[in-house]
Coordinates of C-alpha atoms and ligand atoms in Angstrom, one line a residue:
X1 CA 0.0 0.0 0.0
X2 CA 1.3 3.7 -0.8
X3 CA 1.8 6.0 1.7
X4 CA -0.2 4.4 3.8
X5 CA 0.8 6.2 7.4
X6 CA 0.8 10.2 5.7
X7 CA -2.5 8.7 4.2
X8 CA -4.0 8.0 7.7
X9 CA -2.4 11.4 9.2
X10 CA -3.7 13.8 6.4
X11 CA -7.2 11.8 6.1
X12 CA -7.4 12.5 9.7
X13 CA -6.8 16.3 9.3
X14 CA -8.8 16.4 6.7
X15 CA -11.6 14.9 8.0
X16 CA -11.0 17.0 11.2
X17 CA -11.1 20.4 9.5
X18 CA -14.0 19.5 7.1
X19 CA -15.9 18.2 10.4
X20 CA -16.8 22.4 11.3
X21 CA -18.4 22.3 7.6
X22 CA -21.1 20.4 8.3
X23 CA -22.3 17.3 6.7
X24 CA -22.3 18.6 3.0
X25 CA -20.3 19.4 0.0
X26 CA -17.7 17.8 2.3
X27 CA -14.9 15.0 3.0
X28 CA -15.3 12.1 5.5
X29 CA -13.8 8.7 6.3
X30 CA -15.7 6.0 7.3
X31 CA -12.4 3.6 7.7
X32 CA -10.6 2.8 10.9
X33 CA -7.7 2.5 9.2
X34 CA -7.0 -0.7 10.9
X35 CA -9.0 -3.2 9.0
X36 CA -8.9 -6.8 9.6
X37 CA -7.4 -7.2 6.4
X38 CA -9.4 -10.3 6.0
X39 CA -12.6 -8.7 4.2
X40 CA -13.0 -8.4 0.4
X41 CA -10.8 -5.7 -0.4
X42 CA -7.8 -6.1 1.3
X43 CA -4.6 -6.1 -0.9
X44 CA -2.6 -8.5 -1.4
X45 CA -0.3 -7.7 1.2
X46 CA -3.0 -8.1 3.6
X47 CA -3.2 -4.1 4.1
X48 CA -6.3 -2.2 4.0
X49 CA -7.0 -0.6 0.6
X50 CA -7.5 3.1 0.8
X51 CA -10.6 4.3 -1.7
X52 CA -11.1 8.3 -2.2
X53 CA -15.1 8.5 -3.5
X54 CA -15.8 11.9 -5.1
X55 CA -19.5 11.8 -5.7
X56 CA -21.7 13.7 -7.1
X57 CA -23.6 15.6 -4.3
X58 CA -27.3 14.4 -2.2
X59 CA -29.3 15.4 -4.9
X60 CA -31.9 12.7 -4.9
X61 CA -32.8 9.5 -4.0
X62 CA -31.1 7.8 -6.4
X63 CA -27.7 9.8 -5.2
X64 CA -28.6 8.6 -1.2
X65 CA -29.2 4.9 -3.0
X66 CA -25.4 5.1 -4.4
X67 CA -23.6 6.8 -1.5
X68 CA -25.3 3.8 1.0
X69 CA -24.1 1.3 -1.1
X70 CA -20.6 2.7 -1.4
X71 CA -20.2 3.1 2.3
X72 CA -21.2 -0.5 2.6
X73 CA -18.8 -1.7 0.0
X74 CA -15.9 0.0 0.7
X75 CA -16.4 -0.9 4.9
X76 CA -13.6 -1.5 7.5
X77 CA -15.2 -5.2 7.6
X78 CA -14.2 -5.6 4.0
X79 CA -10.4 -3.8 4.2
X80 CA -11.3 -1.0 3.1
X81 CA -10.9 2.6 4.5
X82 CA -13.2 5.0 2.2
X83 CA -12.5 8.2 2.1
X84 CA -15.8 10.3 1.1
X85 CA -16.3 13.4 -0.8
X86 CA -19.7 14.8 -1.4
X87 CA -19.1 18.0 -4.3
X88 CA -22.9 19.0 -3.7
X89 CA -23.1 19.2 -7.4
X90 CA -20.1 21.4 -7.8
X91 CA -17.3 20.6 -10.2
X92 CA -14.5 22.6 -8.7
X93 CA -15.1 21.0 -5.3
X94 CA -15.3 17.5 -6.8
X95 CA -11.9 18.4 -8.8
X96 CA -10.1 19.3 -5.3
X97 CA -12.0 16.4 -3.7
X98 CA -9.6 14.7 -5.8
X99 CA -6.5 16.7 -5.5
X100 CA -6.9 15.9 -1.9
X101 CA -7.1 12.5 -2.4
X102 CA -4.1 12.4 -4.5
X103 CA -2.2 14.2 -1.4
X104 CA -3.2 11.8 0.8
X105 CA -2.0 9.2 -1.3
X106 CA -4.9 6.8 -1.4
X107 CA -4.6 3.7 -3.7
X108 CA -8.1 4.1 -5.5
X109 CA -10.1 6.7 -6.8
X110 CA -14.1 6.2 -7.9
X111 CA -15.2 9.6 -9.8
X112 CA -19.1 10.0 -10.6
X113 CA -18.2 13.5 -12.5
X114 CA -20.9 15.8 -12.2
X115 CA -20.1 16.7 -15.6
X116 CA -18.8 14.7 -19.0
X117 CA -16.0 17.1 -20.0
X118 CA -12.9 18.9 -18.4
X119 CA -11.4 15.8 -17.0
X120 CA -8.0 14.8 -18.4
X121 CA -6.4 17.3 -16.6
X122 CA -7.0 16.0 -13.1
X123 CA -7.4 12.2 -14.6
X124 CA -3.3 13.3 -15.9
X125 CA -2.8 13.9 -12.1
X126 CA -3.8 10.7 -11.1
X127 CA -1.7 8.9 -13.4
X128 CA 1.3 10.7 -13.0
X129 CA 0.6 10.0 -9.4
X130 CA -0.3 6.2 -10.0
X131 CA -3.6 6.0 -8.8
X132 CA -5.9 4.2 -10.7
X133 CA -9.4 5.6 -11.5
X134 CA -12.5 4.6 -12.0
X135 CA -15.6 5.9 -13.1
X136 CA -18.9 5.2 -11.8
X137 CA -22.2 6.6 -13.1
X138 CA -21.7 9.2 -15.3
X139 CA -19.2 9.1 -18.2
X140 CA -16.8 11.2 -18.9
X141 CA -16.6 12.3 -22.9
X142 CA -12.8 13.9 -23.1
X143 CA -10.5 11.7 -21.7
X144 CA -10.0 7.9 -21.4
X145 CA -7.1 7.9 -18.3
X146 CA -9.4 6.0 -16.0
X147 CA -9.5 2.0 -15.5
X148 CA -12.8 1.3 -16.0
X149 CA -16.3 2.8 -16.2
X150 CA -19.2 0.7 -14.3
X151 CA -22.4 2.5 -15.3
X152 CA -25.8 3.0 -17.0
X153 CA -26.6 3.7 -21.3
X154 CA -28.7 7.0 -20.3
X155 CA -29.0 7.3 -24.1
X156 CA -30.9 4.0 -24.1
X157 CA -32.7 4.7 -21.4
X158 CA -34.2 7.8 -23.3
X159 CA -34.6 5.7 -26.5
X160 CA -36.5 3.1 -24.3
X161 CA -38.6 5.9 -22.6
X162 CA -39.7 7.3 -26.2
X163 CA -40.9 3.6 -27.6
X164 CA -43.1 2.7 -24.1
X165 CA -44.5 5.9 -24.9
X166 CA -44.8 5.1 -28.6
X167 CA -46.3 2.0 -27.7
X168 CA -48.6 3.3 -25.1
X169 CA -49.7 6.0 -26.8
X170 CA -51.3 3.5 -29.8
X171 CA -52.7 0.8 -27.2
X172 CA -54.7 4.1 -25.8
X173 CA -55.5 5.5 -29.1
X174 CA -53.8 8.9 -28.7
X175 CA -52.5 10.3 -31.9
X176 CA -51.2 13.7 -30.7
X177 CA -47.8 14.1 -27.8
X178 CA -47.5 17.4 -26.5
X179 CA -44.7 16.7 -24.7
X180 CA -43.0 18.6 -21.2
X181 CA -39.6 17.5 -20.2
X182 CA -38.1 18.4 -17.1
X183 CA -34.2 17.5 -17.6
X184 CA -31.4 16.6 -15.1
X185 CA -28.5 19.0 -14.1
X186 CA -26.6 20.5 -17.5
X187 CA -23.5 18.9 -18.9
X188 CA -24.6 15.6 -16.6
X189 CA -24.4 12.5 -19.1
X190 CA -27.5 11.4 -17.5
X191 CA -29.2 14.3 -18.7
X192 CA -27.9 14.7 -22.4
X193 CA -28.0 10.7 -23.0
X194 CA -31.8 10.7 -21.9
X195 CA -32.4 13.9 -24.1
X196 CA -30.7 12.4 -26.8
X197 CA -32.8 9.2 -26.5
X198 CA -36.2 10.4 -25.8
X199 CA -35.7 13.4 -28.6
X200 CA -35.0 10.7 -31.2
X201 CA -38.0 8.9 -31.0
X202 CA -40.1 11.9 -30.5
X203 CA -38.8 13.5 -34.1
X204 CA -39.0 10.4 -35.8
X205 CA -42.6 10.1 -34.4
X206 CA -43.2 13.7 -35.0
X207 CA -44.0 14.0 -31.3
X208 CA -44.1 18.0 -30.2
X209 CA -41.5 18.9 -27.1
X210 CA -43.2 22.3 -25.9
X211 CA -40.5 22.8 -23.4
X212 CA -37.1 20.9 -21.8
X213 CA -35.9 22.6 -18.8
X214 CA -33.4 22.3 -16.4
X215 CA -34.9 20.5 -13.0
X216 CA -31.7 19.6 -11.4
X217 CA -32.5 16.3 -10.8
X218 CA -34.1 17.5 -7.1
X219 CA -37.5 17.3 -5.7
X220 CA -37.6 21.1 -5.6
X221 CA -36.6 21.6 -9.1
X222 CA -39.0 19.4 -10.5
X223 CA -41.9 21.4 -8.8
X224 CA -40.6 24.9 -9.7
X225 CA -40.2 24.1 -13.5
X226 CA -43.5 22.1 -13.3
X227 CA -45.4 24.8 -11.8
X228 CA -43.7 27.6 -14.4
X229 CA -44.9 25.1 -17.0
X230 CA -49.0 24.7 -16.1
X231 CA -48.9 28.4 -16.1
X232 CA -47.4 28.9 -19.6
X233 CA -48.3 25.5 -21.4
X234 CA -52.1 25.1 -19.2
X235 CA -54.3 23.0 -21.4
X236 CA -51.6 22.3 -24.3
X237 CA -49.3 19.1 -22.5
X238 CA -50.5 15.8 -22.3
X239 CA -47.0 14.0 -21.1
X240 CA -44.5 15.1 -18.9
X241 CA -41.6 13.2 -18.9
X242 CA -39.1 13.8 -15.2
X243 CA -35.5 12.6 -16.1
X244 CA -35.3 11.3 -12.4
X245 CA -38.0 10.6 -9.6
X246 CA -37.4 13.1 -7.3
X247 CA -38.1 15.8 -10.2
X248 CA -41.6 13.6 -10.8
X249 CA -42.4 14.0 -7.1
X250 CA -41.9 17.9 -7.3
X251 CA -44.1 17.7 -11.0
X252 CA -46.8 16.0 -9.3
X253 CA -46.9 18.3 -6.7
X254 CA -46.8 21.2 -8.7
X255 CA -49.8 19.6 -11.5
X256 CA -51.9 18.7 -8.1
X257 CA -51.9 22.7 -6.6
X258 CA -52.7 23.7 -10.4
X259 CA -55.5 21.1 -10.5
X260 CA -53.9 18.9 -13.7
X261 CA -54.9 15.4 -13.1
X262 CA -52.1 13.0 -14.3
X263 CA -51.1 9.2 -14.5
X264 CA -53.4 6.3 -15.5
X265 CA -56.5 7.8 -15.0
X266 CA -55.2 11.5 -15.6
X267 CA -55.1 13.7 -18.6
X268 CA -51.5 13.7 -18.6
X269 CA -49.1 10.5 -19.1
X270 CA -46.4 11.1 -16.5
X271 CA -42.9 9.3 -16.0
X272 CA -39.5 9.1 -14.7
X273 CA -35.9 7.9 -14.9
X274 CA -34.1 5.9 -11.7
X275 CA -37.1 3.8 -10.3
X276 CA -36.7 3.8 -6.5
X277 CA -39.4 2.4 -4.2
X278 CA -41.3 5.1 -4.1
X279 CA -41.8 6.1 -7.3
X280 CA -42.1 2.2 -8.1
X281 CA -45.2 2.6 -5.3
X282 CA -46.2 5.6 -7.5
X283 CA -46.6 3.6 -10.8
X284 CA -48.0 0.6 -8.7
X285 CA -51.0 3.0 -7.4
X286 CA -51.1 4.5 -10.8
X287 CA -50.0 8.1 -10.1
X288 CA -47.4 7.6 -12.3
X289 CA -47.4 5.9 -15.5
X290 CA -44.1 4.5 -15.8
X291 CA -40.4 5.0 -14.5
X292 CA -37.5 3.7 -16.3
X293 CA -34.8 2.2 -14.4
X294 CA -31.3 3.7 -13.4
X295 CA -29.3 1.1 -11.1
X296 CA -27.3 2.9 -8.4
X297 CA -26.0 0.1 -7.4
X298 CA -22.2 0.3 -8.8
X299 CA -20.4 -0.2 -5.8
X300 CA -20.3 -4.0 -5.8
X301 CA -18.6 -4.1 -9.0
X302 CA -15.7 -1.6 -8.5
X303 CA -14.8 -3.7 -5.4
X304 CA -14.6 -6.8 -8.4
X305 CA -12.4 -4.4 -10.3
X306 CA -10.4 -3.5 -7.4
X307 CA -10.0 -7.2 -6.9
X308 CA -9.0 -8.0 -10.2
X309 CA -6.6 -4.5 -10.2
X310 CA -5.1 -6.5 -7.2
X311 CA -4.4 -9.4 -8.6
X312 CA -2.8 -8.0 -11.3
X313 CA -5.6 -8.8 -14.0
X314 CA -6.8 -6.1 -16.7
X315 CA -10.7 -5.4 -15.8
X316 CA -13.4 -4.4 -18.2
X317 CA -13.0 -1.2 -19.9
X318 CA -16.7 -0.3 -19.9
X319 CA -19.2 -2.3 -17.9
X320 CA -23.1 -1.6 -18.1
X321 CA -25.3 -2.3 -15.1
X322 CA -28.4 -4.3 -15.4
X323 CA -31.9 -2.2 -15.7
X324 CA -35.5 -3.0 -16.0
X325 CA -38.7 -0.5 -17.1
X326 CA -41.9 -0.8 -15.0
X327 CA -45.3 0.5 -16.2
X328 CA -48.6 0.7 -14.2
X329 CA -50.7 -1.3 -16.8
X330 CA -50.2 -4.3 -19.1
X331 CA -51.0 -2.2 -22.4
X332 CA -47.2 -2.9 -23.3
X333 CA -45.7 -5.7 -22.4
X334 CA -42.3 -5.3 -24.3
X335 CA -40.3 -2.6 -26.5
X336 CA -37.1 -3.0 -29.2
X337 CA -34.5 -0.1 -28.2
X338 CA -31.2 -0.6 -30.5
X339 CA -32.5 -3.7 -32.3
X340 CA -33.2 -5.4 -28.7
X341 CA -36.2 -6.7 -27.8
X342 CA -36.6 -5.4 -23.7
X343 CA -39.5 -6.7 -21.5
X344 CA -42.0 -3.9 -19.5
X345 CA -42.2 -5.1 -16.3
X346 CA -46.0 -4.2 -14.9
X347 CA -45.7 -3.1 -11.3
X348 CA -47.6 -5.8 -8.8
X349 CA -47.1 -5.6 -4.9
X350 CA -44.8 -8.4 -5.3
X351 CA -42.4 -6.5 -8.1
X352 CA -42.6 -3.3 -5.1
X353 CA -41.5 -5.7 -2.5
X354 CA -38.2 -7.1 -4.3
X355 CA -37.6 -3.7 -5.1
X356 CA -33.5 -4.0 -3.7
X357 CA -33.5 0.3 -3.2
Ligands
AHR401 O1 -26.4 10.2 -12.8 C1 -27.5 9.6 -12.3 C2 -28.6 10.5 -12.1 O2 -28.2 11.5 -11.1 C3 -29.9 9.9 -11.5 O3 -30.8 9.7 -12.4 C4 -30.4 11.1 -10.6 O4 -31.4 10.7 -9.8 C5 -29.1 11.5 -10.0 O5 -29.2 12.6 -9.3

């Protein structure tokens, strides 16, 4: 392990000085720095592996979902000490996030970048400093200096969006979209691959966007564009589509104080990206018509391409997690995105309860 001891003393001050902050847009460790070095990820010398996490921020759900899984990953009970930055959607503090974790000498660093470009001046300082990268999440467009990626096709997830809706759309017998989108935080990959996907479909279909704004991917994004929206676009939008849950909690908030009845028995067909339990509930009890999933759940694999770092194997370069769409009814039962035939899973009680976030 590198540096292990000035690792331990700077994380220390680190997390020390950072502790007056408060718990946001932050740094903390949640090893002990004296692992059993018997769990998962200890190296092969037995010594606890040092991660550095720079996420994103605590945007939404989805975000809390990711950071849990990390922190129970990347535990003292699995050799690990994890050093964790949260950037509070800020790309200079996620830059020095990483800095400091270069300082402090940590063997790994995992980078969700809040943004696809202006990375292979920081990913150069990793390198030069021989700490291996990986990305998680979100992908990063102008440099390729990292291990490996583990992460979702947000472009697919857009494309696969625009054909349910396609699909539903016909099985309902509704020949005009008049279409809202509330988007995800600009420059995020999430946000320009789900764009991208759903905006395909809708101009080959010859669907009408009225509007695509910047939501942020929080609750209280969602509901400020969604209530700017019923005011401007009132009796012209028929879908609204919420490129995360949180943003469809805010819309449906918004939609219900302007008196706009939505989801299966609504006049408007509402949906979202990510699919965590409660929006899952939401399409289950039909206030939402479908949500399209986004698995947070990276954490798992990096620790399988930490191991195979370890043992000196080359891991995967890009690695795509496993996602399912849910839809309240049985209208659709599958779609072809990319020349692949994917199943719409309809949301039963028992589909809620295996729900694994
Ligand atoms: O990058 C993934 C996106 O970021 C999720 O869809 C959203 O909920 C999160 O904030």
């Amino acid at each position: 392990m590198k540096k292990k001891w000035l690792a331990l003393t700077l994380s220390l001050a680190m997390t020390l000085s950072l502790a007056a902050c408060g718990s946001t847009g932050g740094t903390s460790t949640s090893g002990s720095g004296s692992g059993s070095g018997s769990g998962s990820g200890s190296g092969s010398d037995g010594d606890v592996i040092t991660v550095g996490f720079a996420q994103v921020g605590h945007e939404s759900d989805w975000r809390t979902a990711s950071t849990e899984s990390a922190k129970k990953v990347f535990s003292p009970e699995n050799g690990y000490e994890l050093l964790f930055s949260d950037a509070d959607n800020d790309s200079a503090v996620q830059l020095e996030a990483i800095r400091g974790f270069i300082q402090q000498g940590v063997d790994y660093i995992i980078v969700d970048p809040i943004v696809s470009t202006g990375w292979d001046s920081i990913l150069t300082e990793c390198e030069d400093a021989g700490i291996p990268v990986i990305v998680i999440d979100r992908t990063i467009d102008d440099s390729d200096k990292y291990v490996s990626w583990v992460g979702s096709d947000f472009k697919t997830e857009g494309l696969a969006c625009g054909e349910w809706l396609k699909a539903y759309a016909a099985a309902k017998g509704i020949t005009e979209i008049n279409a809202l989108v509330i988007e995800g935080s600009t420059g995020a990959s999430a946000t320009i691959g789900r764009t991208e996907g759903f905006k395909e479909v809708a101009d080959r279909e010859g669907w009408t966007i009225l509007d695509s704004q910047n939501g942020d991917f929080t609750e209280a994004g969602g509901q400020e564009v969604m209530e700017s929206y019923c005011q401007s676009y009132a009796g012209q939008f028929n879908v609204v589509i919420c490129q995360n849950d949180n943003e469809a909690y805010g819309a449906m908030t918004a939609m219900d104080a302007a008196g706009v009845s939505y989801g299966v028995d609504g006049d408007v067909i509402i949906v979202s990206f990510d699919s965590n339990e409660p929006a899952v509930e939401h399409v289950l009890n039909g206030n939402m018509n479908a949500t399209f999933e986004c698995n947070p759940m990276a954490a798992p694999t990096v620790d399988e391409v930490i191991k195979q770092l370890e043992a000196g194997e080359t891991p995967e370069k890009e690695i795509y997690m496993e996602e399912s769409w849910f839809a309240a009814e049985d209208l659709v039962t599958e779609i072809t995105v990319n020349g692949e035939t994917m199943p719409i899973t309809q949301v039963t009680q028992e589909v809620l309860d295996a729900r694994p976030y």
